[in-house]
Short mmCIF file of C-alpha atoms and ligand atoms in Angstrom, two decimals:
data_model
loop_
_atom_site.label_atom_id
_atom_site.label_comp_id
_atom_site.label_asym_id
_atom_site.label_seq_id
_atom_site.Cartn_x
_atom_site.Cartn_y
_atom_site.Cartn_z
CA MET A 1 -19.87 65.36 86.27
CA PHE A 2 -21.60 67.45 83.68
CA GLN A 3 -25.05 66.16 82.77
CA ALA A 4 -26.71 67.50 79.63
CA ASN A 5 -30.46 67.58 79.96
CA THR A 6 -32.82 66.99 77.11
CA LEU A 7 -33.85 70.21 75.43
CA SER A 8 -37.51 71.16 75.76
CA GLY A 9 -39.99 73.84 74.75
CA ASP A 10 -39.98 75.74 71.47
CA LYS A 11 -36.89 76.27 69.40
CA ALA A 12 -35.92 79.54 71.09
CA ASP A 13 -36.24 77.84 74.51
CA GLN A 14 -34.18 74.90 73.33
CA TYR A 15 -31.36 77.10 72.08
CA ALA A 16 -31.45 79.11 75.32
CA GLN A 17 -31.02 75.82 77.22
CA LEU A 18 -28.26 74.66 74.87
CA LEU A 19 -26.40 77.95 75.37
CA GLU A 20 -26.72 77.62 79.14
CA GLN A 21 -25.39 74.05 78.98
CA ALA A 22 -22.53 75.17 76.74
CA ARG A 23 -21.58 77.94 79.15
CA GLY A 24 -21.78 75.52 82.08
CA LEU A 25 -19.55 73.04 80.29
CA MET A 26 -16.87 75.64 79.53
CA HIS A 27 -17.10 77.52 82.81
CA GLY A 28 -13.67 78.30 84.24
CA GLU A 29 -11.89 76.54 81.38
CA ARG A 30 -9.89 78.40 78.73
CA ASP A 31 -8.29 75.52 76.90
CA ARG A 32 -9.31 75.70 73.23
CA THR A 33 -9.07 71.97 72.55
CA ALA A 34 -10.97 71.00 75.69
CA ASN A 35 -13.81 73.44 75.08
CA ALA A 36 -14.06 72.64 71.36
CA ALA A 37 -14.15 68.90 72.10
CA ASN A 38 -16.85 69.14 74.75
CA LEU A 39 -18.89 71.61 72.71
CA SER A 40 -18.81 69.33 69.67
CA SER A 41 -20.08 66.46 71.77
CA LEU A 42 -22.75 68.56 73.49
CA VAL A 43 -24.21 69.91 70.25
CA PHE A 44 -23.89 66.61 68.35
CA HIS A 45 -25.91 64.78 70.99
CA ALA A 46 -28.37 67.57 71.82
CA LEU A 47 -29.63 68.42 68.33
CA PRO A 48 -31.35 66.03 65.92
CA ASP A 49 -30.33 65.20 62.36
CA LEU A 50 -26.63 65.98 62.47
CA ASN A 51 -23.86 63.75 61.10
CA TRP A 52 -20.86 65.99 61.81
CA VAL A 53 -20.22 68.78 64.33
CA GLY A 54 -16.82 70.25 64.91
CA PHE A 55 -14.13 72.83 64.56
CA TYR A 56 -11.51 73.83 62.05
CA PHE A 57 -8.79 76.10 63.44
CA PHE A 58 -6.76 78.62 61.46
CA ASP A 59 -3.05 77.83 61.68
CA GLY A 60 -1.92 81.09 60.11
CA THR A 61 -2.15 79.66 56.58
CA GLU A 62 -5.21 77.43 56.28
CA LEU A 63 -7.96 75.73 58.27
CA VAL A 64 -6.95 72.53 60.04
CA VAL A 65 -9.46 70.09 61.51
CA GLY A 66 -9.85 70.25 65.29
CA PRO A 67 -12.08 68.42 67.74
CA PHE A 68 -15.26 67.01 66.23
CA GLN A 69 -17.96 64.34 66.39
CA GLY A 70 -18.75 62.30 63.31
CA HIS A 71 -16.79 60.43 60.67
CA PRO A 72 -13.16 61.32 59.90
CA ALA A 73 -12.96 64.54 57.89
CA CYS A 74 -10.74 66.46 55.47
CA VAL A 75 -7.74 67.69 57.44
CA ARG A 76 -6.84 70.97 55.70
CA ILE A 77 -9.05 73.50 53.92
CA ALA A 78 -7.59 76.54 52.16
CA LEU A 79 -9.13 79.94 52.89
CA GLY A 80 -11.82 80.65 50.32
CA ARG A 81 -12.34 76.96 49.55
CA GLY A 82 -15.51 75.02 50.36
CA VAL A 83 -18.20 76.16 52.75
CA CYS A 84 -15.70 76.43 55.61
CA GLY A 85 -13.13 78.47 53.72
CA THR A 86 -15.91 80.73 52.42
CA ALA A 87 -17.21 81.40 55.95
CA ALA A 88 -13.66 82.20 57.05
CA VAL A 89 -12.94 84.78 54.34
CA THR A 90 -16.41 86.38 54.13
CA ARG A 91 -16.78 86.46 57.95
CA GLN A 92 -20.40 85.52 57.32
CA THR A 93 -22.17 82.42 58.54
CA GLN A 94 -22.79 80.12 55.59
CA ARG A 95 -26.20 78.43 55.81
CA ILE A 96 -26.36 76.01 52.90
CA ALA A 97 -29.71 74.32 52.27
CA ASP A 98 -28.29 71.95 49.63
CA VAL A 99 -24.56 71.32 49.66
CA ASP A 100 -24.68 69.87 46.12
CA ALA A 101 -25.81 73.30 44.90
CA PHE A 102 -22.86 75.08 46.57
CA PRO A 103 -20.02 75.54 44.08
CA GLY A 104 -16.81 74.17 45.56
CA HIS A 105 -18.44 72.33 48.46
CA ILE A 106 -15.92 69.87 49.89
CA PRO A 107 -17.64 66.55 50.56
CA CYS A 108 -16.10 64.96 53.65
CA ASP A 109 -19.03 62.73 54.54
CA SER A 110 -21.17 61.58 51.62
CA ALA A 111 -24.21 61.60 53.93
CA SER A 112 -24.12 65.40 54.26
CA ARG A 113 -26.97 67.23 52.51
CA SER A 114 -27.01 70.61 54.24
CA GLU A 115 -24.45 72.56 56.24
CA LEU A 116 -24.03 75.50 58.59
CA VAL A 117 -20.62 77.08 59.14
CA VAL A 118 -20.07 79.88 61.66
CA PRO A 119 -16.81 81.85 61.32
CA LEU A 120 -14.92 82.33 64.60
CA TYR A 121 -13.35 85.76 64.89
CA ARG A 122 -11.93 87.58 67.91
CA GLY A 123 -11.95 91.13 66.62
CA ASP A 124 -10.06 90.90 63.32
CA GLN A 125 -8.31 87.70 64.25
CA LEU A 126 -9.54 84.56 62.51
CA LEU A 127 -9.61 81.66 64.99
CA GLY A 128 -11.34 79.13 62.75
CA VAL A 129 -14.87 77.94 62.00
CA PHE A 130 -17.58 75.94 63.73
CA ASP A 131 -19.08 73.49 61.22
CA LEU A 132 -22.27 71.43 61.35
CA ASP A 133 -23.40 68.95 58.71
CA SER A 134 -26.80 67.30 58.36
CA PRO A 135 -27.98 64.32 56.33
CA VAL A 136 -31.28 66.22 55.87
CA LEU A 137 -31.77 68.78 53.09
CA ASP A 138 -32.42 72.31 54.39
CA ARG A 139 -31.88 71.22 58.00
CA PHE A 140 -30.89 74.67 59.32
CA ASP A 141 -33.23 77.65 59.49
CA ALA A 142 -32.64 81.19 60.75
CA ASP A 143 -33.40 80.13 64.35
CA ASP A 144 -30.76 77.40 64.16
CA GLN A 145 -28.31 79.93 62.75
CA ARG A 146 -28.96 82.40 65.58
CA GLY A 147 -28.79 79.69 68.24
CA LEU A 148 -25.57 78.19 66.91
CA GLU A 149 -23.93 81.59 66.43
CA ALA A 150 -24.63 82.26 70.12
CA VAL A 151 -23.00 78.94 71.05
CA ALA A 152 -20.00 79.80 68.83
CA ASN A 153 -19.76 83.17 70.55
CA ALA A 154 -19.74 81.53 73.96
CA PHE A 155 -16.83 79.39 72.73
CA ILE A 156 -14.86 82.47 71.68
CA GLU A 157 -15.59 84.16 75.01
CA SER A 158 -14.46 81.06 76.89
CA LEU A 159 -10.96 81.47 75.47
CA GLY A 160 -10.46 84.86 77.09
CA ASP A 161 -7.96 87.24 75.49
CA ALA A 162 -5.10 84.81 75.08
N1 SME B 1 -18.09 70.51 53.70
C1 SME B 1 -17.05 71.35 54.23
C2 SME B 1 -15.82 70.56 54.58
C3 SME B 1 -15.76 70.13 55.99
S1 SME B 1 -16.74 68.83 56.35
O1 SME B 1 -18.14 69.12 56.05
C4 SME B 1 -16.57 68.25 57.86
C5 SME B 1 -16.71 72.45 53.24
O2 SME B 1 -17.21 72.45 52.12
O3 SME B 1 -15.91 73.32 53.59
#
């Protein structure tokens, strides 16, 4: 059985450990739902001050909620809408220090104060987004962004070419 260890050391060390755990968890498995579900759980439990961690997948028209940890969330998000839809169309990670200051933010959990959304692309193909919410203002810094982008990348790689 997979056992996640507590992260230790400085932030860079911790994200290196998280990435290693993520890779271990997905090793030999290509199923998108399985890997997204386990990754959501891993990250939700490994990092402090998070109230929602999960995936939205692109269905060819809009983003549809996938595996996650946290309270029930909005099911469908149009491209270009909210933090998630913005990450999807700009192809840029959205690191939002204060969600109330983001025009068009879609509040799914009223506890959320800051948010990080990593777009998931395989080449030019939009797969979806990886979304993290925090009840703490300005929870995510550039190190968190780098670390979580690496985890998101490992997820994309786990799917292979299919
Ligand atoms: N806040 C997001 C919606 C998804 S939830 O945070 C889970 C947004 O503005 O796109």
